[in-house]
PDB file of C-alpha atoms in Angstrom:
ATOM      1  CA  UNK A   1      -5.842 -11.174  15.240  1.00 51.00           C
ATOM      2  CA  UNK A   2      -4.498 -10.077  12.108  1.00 55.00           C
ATOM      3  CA  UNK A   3      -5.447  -7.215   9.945  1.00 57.00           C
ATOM      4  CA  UNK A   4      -7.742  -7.713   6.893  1.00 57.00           C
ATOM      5  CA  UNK A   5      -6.220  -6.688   3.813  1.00 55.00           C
ATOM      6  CA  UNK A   6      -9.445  -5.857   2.828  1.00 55.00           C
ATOM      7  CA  UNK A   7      -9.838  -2.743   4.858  1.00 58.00           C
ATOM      8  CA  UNK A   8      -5.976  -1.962   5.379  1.00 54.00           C
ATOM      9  CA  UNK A   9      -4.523   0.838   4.262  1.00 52.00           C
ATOM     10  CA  UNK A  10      -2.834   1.039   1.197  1.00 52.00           C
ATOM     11  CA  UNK A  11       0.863   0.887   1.355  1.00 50.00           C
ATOM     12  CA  UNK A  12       2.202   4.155   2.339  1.00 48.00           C
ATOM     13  CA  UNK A  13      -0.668   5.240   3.086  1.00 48.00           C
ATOM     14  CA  UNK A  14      -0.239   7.591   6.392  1.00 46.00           C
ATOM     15  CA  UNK A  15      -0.003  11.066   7.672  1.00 45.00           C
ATOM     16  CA  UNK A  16       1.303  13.521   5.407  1.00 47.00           C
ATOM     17  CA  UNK A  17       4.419  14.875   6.179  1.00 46.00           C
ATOM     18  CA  UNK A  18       7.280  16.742   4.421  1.00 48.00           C
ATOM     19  CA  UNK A  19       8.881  14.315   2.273  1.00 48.00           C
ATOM     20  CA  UNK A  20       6.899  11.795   4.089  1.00 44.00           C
ATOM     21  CA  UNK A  21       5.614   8.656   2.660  1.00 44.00           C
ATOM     22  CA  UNK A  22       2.844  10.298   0.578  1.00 46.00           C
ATOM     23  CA  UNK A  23       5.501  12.234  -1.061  1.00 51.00           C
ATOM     24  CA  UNK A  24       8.183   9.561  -2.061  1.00 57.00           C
ATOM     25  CA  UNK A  25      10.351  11.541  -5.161  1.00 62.00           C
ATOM     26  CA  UNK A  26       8.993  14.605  -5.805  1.00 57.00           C
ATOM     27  CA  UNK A  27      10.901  14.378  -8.950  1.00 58.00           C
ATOM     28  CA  UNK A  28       9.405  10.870 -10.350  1.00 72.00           C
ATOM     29  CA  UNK A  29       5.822  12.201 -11.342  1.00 73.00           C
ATOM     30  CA  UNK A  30       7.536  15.190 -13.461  1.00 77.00           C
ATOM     31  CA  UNK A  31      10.232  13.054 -14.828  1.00 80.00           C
ATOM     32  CA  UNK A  32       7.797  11.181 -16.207  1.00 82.00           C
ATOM     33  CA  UNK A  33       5.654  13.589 -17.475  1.00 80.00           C
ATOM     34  CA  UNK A  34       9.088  15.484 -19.407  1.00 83.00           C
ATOM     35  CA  UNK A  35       9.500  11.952 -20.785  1.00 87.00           C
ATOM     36  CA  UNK A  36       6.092  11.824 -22.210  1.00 87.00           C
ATOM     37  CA  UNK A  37       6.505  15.279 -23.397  1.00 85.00           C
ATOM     38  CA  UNK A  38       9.708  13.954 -24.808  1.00 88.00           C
ATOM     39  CA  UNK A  39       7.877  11.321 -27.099  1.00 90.00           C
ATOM     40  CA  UNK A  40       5.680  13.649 -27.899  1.00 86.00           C
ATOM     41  CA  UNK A  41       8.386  16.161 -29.561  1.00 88.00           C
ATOM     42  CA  UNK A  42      10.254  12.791 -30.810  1.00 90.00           C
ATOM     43  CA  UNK A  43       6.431  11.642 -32.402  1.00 88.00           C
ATOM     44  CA  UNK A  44       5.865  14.774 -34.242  1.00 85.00           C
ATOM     45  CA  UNK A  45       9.347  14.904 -35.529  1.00 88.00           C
ATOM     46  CA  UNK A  46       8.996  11.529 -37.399  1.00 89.00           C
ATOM     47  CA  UNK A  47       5.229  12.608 -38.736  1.00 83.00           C
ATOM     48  CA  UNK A  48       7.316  15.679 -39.934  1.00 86.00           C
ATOM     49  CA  UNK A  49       9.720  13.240 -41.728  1.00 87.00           C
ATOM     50  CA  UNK A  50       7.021  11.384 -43.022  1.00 83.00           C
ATOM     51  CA  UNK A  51       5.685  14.941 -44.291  1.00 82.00           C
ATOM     52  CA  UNK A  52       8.833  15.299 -46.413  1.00 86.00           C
ATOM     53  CA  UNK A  53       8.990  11.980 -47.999  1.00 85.00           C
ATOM     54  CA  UNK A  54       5.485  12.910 -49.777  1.00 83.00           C
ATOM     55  CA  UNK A  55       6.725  15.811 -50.968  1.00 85.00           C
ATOM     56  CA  UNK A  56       7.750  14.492 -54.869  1.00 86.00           C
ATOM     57  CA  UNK A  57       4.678  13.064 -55.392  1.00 84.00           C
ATOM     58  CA  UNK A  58       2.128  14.954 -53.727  1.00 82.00           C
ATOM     59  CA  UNK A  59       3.409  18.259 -54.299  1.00 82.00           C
ATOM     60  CA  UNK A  60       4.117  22.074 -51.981  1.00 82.00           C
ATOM     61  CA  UNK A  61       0.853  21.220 -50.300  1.00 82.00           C
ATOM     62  CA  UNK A  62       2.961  19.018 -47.791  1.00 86.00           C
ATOM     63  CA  UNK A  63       4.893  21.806 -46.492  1.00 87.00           C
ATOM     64  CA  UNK A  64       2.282  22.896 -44.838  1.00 84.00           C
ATOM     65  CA  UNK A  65       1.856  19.389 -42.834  1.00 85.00           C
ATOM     66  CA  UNK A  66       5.618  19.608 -42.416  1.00 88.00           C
ATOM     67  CA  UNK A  67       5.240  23.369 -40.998  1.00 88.00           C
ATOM     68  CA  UNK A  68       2.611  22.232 -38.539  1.00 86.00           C
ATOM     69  CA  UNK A  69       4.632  19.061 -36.955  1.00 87.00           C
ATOM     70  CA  UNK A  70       7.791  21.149 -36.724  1.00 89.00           C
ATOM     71  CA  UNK A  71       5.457  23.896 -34.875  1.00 89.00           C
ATOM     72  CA  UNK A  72       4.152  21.606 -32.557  1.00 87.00           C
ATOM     73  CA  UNK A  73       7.217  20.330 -31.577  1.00 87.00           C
ATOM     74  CA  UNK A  74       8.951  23.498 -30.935  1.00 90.00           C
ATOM     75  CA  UNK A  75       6.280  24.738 -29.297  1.00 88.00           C
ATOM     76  CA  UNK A  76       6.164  21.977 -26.925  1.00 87.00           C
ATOM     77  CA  UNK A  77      10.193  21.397 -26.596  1.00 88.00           C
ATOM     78  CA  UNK A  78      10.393  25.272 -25.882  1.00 89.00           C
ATOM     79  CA  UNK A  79       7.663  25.176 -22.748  1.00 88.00           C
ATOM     80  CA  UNK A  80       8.967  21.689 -21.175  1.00 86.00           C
ATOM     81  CA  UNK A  81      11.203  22.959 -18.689  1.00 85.00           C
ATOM     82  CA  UNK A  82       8.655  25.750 -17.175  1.00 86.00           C
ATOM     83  CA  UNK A  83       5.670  22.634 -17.080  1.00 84.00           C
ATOM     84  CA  UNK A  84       8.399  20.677 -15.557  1.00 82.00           C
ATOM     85  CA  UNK A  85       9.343  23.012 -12.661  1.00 85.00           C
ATOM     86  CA  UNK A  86       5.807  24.279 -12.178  1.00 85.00           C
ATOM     87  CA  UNK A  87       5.352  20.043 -11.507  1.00 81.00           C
ATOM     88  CA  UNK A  88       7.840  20.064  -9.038  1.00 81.00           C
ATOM     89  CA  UNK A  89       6.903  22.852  -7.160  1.00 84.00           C
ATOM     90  CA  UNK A  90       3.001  21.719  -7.435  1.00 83.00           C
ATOM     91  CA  UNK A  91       4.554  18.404  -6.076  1.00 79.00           C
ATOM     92  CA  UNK A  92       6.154  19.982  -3.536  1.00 81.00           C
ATOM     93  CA  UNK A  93       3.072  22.334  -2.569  1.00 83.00           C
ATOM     94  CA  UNK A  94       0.318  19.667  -2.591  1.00 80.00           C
ATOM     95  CA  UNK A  95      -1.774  21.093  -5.148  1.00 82.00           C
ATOM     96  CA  UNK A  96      -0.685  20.566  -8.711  1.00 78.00           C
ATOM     97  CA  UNK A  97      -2.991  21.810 -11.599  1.00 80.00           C
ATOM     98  CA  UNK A  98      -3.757  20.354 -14.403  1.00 81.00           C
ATOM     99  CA  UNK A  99      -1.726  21.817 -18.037  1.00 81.00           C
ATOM    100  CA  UNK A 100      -5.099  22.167 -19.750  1.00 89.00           C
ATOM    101  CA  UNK A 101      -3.846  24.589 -22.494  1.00 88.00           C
ATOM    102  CA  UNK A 102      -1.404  22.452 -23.455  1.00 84.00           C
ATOM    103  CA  UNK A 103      -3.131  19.384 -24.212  1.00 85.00           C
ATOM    104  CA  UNK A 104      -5.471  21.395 -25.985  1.00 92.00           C
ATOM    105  CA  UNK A 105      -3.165  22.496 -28.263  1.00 88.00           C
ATOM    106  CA  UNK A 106      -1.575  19.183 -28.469  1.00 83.00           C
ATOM    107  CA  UNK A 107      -4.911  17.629 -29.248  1.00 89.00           C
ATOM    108  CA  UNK A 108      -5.768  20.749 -31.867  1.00 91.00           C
ATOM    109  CA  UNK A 109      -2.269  20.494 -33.590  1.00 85.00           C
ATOM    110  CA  UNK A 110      -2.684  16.534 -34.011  1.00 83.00           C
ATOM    111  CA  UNK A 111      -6.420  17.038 -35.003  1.00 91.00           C
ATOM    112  CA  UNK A 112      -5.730  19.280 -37.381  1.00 88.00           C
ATOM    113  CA  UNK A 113      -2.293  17.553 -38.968  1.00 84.00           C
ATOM    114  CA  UNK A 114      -4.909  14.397 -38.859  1.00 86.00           C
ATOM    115  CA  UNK A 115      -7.385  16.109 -41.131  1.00 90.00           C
ATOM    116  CA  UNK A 116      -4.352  17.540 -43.343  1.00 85.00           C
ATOM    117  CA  UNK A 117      -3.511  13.779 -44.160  1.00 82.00           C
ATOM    118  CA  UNK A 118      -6.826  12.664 -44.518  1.00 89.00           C
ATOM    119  CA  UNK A 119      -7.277  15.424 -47.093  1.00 86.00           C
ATOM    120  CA  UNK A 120      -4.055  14.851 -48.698  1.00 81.00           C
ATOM    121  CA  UNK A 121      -4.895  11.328 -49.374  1.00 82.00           C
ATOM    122  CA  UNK A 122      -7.940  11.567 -50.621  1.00 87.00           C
ATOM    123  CA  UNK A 123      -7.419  14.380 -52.556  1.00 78.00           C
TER     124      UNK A 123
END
């Protein structure tokens, strides 16, 4: 009688072994995270350049926006390679934590480059 899909196992779906189905590349999951990272940097760079072309009209006061994008991108383009190995090797190890810190600043940098704009605007 055949199996119901139902209550099969998901594909790959076994005993864990080294490099064993469970695993598949332990490079994909942080290759995709350095990509998102990536966008990130690539995101705040263009807010940055948006930044600038206020400048003229609105005055010094968009420096600071400009300061903060630039900031946040450095910040994140400098720590990228040590969150990417410490993916790998929490790949590799079965336990990976989570990068709280950095999506906090993430979040607080945006939040705060947010509020800059919505004060600059209405200002």
């Amino acid at each position: 009688m055949p199996e119901n899909p139902a209550t099969a196992p998901p594909p790959g779906d076994g005993p864990r072994q080294a490099n064993g189905p469970l695993d598949g590349d332990p490079g994909l999951q942080p290759e995709r995270t350095a990509l998102a990272w990536g966008r990130t940097v690539l995101t705040l760079i263009a807010a940055s350049a948006v930044c600038l072309r206020w400048l003229p009209d609105q005055g010094p006061f968009v420096l600071a926006m400009f300061g903060l994008t630039i900031a946040a991108g450095a910040g994140i383009y400098v720590t990228q390679r040590r969150r990417y190995r410490r993916s790998v090797e929490g790949i590799r190890a079965g336990h990976l934590p989570s990068d709280i810190a950095a999506v906090f600043w993430t979040a607080g940098a945006c939040v705060a480059l947010g509020a800059l704009g919505v004060w600059l605007v209405l200002s």
